[in-house]
PDB file of N, CA and C in Angstrom:
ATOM      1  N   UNK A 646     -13.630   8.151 -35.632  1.00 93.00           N
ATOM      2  CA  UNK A 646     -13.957   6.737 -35.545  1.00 93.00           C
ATOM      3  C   UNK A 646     -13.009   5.915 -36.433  1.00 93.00           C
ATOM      4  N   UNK A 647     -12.634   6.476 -37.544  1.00 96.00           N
ATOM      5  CA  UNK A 647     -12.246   5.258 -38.692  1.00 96.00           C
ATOM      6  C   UNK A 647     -10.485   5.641 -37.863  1.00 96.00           C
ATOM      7  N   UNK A 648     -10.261   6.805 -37.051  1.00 93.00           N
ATOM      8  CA  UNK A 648      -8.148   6.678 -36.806  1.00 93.00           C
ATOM      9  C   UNK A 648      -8.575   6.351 -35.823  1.00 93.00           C
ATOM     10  N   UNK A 649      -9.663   5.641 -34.702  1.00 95.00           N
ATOM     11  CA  UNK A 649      -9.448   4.816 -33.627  1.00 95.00           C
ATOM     12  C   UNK A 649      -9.663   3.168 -34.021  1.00 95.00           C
ATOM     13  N   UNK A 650     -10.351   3.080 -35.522  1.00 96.00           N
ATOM     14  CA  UNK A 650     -10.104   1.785 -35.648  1.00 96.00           C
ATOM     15  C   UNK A 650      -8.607   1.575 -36.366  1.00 96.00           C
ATOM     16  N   UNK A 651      -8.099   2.478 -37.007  1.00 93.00           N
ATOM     17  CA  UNK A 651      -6.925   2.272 -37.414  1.00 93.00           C
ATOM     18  C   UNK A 651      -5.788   1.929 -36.671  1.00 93.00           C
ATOM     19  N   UNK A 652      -5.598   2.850 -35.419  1.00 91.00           N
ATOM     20  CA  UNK A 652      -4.935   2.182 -34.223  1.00 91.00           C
ATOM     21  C   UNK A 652      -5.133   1.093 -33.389  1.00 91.00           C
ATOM     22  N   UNK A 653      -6.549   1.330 -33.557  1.00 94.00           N
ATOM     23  CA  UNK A 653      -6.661  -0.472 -32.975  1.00 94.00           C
ATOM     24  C   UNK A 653      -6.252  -2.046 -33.620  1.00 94.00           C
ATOM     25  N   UNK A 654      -6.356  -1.473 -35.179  1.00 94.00           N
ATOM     26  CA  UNK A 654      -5.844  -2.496 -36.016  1.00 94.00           C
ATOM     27  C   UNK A 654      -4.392  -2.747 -36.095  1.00 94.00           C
ATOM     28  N   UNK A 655      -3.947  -1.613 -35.772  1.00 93.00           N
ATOM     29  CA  UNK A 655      -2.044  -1.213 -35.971  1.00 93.00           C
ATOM     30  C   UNK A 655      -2.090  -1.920 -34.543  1.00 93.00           C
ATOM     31  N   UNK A 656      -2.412  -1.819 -32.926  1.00 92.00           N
ATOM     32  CA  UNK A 656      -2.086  -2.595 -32.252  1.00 92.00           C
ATOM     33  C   UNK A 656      -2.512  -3.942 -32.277  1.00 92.00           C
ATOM     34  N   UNK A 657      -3.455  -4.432 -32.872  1.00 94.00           N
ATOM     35  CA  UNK A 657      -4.012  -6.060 -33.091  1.00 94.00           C
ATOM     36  C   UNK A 657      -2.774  -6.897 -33.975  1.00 94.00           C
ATOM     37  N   UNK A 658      -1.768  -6.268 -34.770  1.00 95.00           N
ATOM     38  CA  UNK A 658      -0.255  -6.425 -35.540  1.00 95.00           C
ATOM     39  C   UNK A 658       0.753  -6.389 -34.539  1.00 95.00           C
ATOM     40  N   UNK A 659       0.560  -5.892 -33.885  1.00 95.00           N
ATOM     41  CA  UNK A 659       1.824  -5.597 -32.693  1.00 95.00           C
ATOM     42  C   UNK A 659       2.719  -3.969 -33.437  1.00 95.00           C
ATOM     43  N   UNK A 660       1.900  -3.677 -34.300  1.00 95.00           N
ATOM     44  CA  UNK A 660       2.678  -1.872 -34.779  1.00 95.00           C
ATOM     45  C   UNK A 660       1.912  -0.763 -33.513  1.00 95.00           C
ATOM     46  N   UNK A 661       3.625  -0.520 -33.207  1.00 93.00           N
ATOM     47  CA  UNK A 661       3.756   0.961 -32.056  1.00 93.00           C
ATOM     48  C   UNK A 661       4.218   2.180 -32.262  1.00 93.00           C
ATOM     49  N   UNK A 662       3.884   2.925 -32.043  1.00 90.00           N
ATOM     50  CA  UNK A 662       4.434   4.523 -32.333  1.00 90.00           C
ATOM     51  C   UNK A 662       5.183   4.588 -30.714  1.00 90.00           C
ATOM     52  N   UNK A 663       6.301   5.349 -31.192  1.00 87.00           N
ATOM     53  CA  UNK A 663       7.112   5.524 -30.367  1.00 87.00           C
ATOM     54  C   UNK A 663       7.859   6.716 -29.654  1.00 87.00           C
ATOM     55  N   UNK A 664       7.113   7.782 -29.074  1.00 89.00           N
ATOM     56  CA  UNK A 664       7.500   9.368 -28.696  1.00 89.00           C
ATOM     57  C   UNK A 664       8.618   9.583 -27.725  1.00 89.00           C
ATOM     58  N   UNK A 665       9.656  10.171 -28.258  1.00 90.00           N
ATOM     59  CA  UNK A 665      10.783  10.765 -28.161  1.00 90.00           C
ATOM     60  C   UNK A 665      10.987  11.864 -27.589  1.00 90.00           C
ATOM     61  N   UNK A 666       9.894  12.827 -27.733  1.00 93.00           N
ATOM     62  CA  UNK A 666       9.914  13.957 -26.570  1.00 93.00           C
ATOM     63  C   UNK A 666      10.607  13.965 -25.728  1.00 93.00           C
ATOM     64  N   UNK A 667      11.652  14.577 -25.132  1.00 92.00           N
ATOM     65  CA  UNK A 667      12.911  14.453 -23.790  1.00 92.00           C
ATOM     66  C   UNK A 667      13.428  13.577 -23.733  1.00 92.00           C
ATOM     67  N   UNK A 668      13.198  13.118 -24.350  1.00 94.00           N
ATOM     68  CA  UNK A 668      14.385  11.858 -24.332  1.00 94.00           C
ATOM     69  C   UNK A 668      15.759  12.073 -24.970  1.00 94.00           C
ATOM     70  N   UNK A 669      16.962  11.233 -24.832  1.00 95.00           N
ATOM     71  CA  UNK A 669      18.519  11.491 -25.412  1.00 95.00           C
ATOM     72  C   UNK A 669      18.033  10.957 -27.064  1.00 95.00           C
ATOM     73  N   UNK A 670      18.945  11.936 -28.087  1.00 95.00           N
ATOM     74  CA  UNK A 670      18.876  11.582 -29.095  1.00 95.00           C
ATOM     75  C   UNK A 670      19.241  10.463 -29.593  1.00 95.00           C
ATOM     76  N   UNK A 671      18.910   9.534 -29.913  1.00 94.00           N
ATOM     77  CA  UNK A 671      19.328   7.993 -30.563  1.00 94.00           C
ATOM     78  C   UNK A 671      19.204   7.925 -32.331  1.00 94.00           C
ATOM     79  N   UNK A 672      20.807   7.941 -33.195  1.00 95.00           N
ATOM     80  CA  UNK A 672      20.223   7.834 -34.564  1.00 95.00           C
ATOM     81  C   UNK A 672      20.121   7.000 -35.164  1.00 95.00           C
ATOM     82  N   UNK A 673      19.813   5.687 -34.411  1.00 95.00           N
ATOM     83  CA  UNK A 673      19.372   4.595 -34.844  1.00 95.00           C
ATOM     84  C   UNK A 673      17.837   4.275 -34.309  1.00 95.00           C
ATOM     85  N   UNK A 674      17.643   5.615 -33.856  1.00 95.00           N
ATOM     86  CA  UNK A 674      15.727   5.369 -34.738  1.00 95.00           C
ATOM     87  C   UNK A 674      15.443   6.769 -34.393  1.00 95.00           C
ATOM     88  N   UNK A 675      15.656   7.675 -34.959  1.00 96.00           N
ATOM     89  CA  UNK A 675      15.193   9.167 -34.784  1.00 96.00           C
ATOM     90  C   UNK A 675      16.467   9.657 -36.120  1.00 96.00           C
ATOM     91  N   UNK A 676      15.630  10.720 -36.586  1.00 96.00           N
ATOM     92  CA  UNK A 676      16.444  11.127 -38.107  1.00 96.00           C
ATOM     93  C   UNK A 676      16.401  12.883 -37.120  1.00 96.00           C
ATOM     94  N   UNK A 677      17.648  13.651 -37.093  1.00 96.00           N
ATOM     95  CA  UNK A 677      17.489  14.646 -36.911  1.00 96.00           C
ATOM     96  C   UNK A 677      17.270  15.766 -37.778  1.00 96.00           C
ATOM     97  N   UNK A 678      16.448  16.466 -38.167  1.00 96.00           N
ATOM     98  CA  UNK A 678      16.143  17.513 -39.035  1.00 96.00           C
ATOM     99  C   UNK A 678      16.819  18.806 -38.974  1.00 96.00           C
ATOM    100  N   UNK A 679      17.515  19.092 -37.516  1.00 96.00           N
ATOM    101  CA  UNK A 679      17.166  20.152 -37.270  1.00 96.00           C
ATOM    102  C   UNK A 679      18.317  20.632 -35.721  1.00 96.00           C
ATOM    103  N   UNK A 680      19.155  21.303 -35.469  1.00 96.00           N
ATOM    104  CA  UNK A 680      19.879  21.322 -34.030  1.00 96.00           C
ATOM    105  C   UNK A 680      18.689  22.976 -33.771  1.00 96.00           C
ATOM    106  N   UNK A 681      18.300  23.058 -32.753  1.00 95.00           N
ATOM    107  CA  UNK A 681      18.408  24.834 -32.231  1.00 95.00           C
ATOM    108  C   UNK A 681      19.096  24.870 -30.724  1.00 95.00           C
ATOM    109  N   UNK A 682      19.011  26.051 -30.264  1.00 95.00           N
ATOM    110  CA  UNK A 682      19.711  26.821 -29.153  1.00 95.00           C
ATOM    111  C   UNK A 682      18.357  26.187 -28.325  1.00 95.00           C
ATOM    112  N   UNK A 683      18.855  25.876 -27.245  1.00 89.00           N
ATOM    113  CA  UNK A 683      17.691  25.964 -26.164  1.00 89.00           C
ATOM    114  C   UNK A 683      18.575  25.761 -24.551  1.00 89.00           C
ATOM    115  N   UNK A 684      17.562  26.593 -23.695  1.00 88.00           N
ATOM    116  CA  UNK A 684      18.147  27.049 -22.832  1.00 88.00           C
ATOM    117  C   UNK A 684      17.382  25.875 -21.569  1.00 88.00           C
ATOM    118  N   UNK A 685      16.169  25.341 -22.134  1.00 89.00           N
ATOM    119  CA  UNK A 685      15.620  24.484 -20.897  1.00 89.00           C
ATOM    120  C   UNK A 685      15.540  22.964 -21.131  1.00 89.00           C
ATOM    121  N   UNK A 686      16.515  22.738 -22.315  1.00 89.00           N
ATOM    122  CA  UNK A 686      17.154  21.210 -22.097  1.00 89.00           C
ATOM    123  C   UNK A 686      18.715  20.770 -22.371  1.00 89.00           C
ATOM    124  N   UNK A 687      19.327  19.876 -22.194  1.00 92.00           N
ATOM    125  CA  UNK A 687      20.541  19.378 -22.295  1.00 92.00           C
ATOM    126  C   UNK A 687      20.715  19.577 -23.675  1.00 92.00           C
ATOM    127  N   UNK A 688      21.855  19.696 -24.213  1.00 93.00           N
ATOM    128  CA  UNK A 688      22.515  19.243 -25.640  1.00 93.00           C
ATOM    129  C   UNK A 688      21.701  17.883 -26.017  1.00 93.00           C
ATOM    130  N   UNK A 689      21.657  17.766 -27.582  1.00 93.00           N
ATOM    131  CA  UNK A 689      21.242  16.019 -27.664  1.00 93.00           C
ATOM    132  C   UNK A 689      19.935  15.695 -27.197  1.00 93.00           C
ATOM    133  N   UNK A 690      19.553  16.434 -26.444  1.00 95.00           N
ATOM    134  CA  UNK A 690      17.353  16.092 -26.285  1.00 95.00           C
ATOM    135  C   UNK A 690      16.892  16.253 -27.576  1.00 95.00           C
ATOM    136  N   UNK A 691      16.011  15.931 -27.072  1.00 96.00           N
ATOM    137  CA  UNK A 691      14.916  15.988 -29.058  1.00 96.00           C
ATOM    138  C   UNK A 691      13.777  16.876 -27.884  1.00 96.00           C
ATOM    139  N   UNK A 692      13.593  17.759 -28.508  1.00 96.00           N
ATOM    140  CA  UNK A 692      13.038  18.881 -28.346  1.00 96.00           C
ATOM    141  C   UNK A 692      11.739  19.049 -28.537  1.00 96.00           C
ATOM    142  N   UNK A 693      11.363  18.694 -29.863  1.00 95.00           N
ATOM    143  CA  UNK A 693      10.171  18.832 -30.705  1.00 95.00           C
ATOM    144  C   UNK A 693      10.077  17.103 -31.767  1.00 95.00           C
ATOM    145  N   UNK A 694       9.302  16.667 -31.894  1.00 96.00           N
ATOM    146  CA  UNK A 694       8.773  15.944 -32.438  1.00 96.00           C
ATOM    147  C   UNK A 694       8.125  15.826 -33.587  1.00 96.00           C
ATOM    148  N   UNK A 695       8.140  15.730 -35.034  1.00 96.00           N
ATOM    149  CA  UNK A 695       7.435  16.078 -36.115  1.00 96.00           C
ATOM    150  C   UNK A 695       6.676  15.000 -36.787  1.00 96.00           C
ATOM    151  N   UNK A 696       7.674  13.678 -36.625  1.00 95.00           N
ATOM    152  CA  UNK A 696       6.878  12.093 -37.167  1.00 95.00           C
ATOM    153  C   UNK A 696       7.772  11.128 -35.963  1.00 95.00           C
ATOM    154  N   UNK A 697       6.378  10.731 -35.471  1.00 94.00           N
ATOM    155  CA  UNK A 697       6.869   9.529 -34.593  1.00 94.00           C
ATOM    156  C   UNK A 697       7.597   8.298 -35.194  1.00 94.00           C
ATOM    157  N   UNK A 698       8.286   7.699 -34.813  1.00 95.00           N
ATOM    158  CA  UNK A 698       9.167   6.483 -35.397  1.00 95.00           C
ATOM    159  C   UNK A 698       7.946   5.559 -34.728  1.00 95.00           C
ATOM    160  N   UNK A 699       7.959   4.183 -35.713  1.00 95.00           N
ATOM    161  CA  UNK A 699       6.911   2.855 -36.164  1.00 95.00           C
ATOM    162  C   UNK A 699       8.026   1.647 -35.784  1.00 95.00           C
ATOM    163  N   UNK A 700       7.466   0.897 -34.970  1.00 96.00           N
ATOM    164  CA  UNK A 700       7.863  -0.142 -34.826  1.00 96.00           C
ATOM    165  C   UNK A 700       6.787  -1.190 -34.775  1.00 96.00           C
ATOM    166  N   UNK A 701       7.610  -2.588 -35.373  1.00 95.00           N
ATOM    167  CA  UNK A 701       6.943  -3.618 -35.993  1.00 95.00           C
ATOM    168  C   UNK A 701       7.381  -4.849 -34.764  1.00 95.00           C
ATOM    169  N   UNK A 702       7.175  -5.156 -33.020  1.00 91.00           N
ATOM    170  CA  UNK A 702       7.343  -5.481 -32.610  1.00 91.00           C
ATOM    171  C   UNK A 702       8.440  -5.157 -31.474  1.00 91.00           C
ATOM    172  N   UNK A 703       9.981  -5.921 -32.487  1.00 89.00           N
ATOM    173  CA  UNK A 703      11.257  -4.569 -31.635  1.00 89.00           C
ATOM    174  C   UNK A 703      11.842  -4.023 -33.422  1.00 89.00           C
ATOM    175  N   UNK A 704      11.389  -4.261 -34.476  1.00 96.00           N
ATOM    176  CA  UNK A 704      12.290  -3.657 -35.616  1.00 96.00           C
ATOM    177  C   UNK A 704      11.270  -2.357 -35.933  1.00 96.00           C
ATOM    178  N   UNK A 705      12.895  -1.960 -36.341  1.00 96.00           N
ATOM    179  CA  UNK A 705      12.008  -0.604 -36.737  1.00 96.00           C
ATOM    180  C   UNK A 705      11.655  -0.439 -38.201  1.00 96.00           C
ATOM    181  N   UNK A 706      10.206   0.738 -38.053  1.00 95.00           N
ATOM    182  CA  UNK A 706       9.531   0.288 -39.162  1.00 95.00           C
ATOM    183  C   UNK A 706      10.040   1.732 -40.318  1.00 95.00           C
ATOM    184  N   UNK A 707       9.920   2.738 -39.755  1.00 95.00           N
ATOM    185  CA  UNK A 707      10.278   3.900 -39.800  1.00 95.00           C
ATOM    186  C   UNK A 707      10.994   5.076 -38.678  1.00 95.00           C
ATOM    187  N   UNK A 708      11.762   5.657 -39.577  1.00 95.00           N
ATOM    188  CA  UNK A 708      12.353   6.567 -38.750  1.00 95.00           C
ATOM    189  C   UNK A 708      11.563   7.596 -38.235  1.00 95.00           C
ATOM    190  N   UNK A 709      11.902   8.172 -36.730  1.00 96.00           N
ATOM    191  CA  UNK A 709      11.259   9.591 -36.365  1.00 96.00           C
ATOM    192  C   UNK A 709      12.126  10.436 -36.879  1.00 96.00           C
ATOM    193  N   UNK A 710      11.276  12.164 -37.034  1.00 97.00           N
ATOM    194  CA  UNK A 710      12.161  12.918 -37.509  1.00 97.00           C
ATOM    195  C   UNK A 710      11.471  14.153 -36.687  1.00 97.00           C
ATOM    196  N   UNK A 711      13.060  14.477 -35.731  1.00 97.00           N
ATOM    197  CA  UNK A 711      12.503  15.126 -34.560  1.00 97.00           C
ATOM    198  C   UNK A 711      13.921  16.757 -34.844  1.00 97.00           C
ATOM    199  N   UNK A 712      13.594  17.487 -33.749  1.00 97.00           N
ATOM    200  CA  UNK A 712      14.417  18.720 -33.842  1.00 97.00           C
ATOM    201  C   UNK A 712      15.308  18.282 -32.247  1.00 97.00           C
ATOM    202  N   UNK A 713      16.751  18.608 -32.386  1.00 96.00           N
ATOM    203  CA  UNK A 713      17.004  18.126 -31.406  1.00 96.00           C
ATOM    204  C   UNK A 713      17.629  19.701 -30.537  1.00 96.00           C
ATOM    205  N   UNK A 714      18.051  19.593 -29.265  1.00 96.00           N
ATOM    206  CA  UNK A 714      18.778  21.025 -28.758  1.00 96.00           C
ATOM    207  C   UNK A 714      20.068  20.723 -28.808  1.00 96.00           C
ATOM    208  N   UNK A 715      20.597  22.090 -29.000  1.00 92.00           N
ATOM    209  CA  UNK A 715      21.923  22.020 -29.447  1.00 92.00           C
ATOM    210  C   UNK A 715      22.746  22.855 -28.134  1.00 92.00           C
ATOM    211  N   UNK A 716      23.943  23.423 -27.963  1.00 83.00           N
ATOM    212  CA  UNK A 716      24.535  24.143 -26.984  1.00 83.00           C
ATOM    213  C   UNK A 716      23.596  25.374 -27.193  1.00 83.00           C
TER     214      UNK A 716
END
């Protein structure tokens, strides 16, 4: 109850979480932690997800910090 009022309050601000999952790596809002080998996505995907990146409308509030695939 109290992290569904918390998100409801974070959207009543206009603050969004923003998931990166398959998507192309961007390092102007995703911090990479991490390259591994992977065989079932492109180079440069973000793979895994660890902290969603925060945005405060369109600025960003915080960085994500995701694992991305490498060759």
């Amino acid at each position: 109850l109290i992290h569904k009022l918390f998100i409801d309050t974070l959207a009543k601000w206009e603050v969004k979480s923003a998931s990166g999952l398959g998507k192309q790596f961007d390092p102007n809002v995703y911090e990479a932690l991490q390259k591994i080998p992977s065989d079932d996505a492109e180079p440069g995907t973000i793979v895994t997800e660890l902290i969603k990146a925060y945005f405060y409308k369109d600025k960003l509030l915080r960085h994500g910090k995701v694992i991305v695939a490498s060759e």
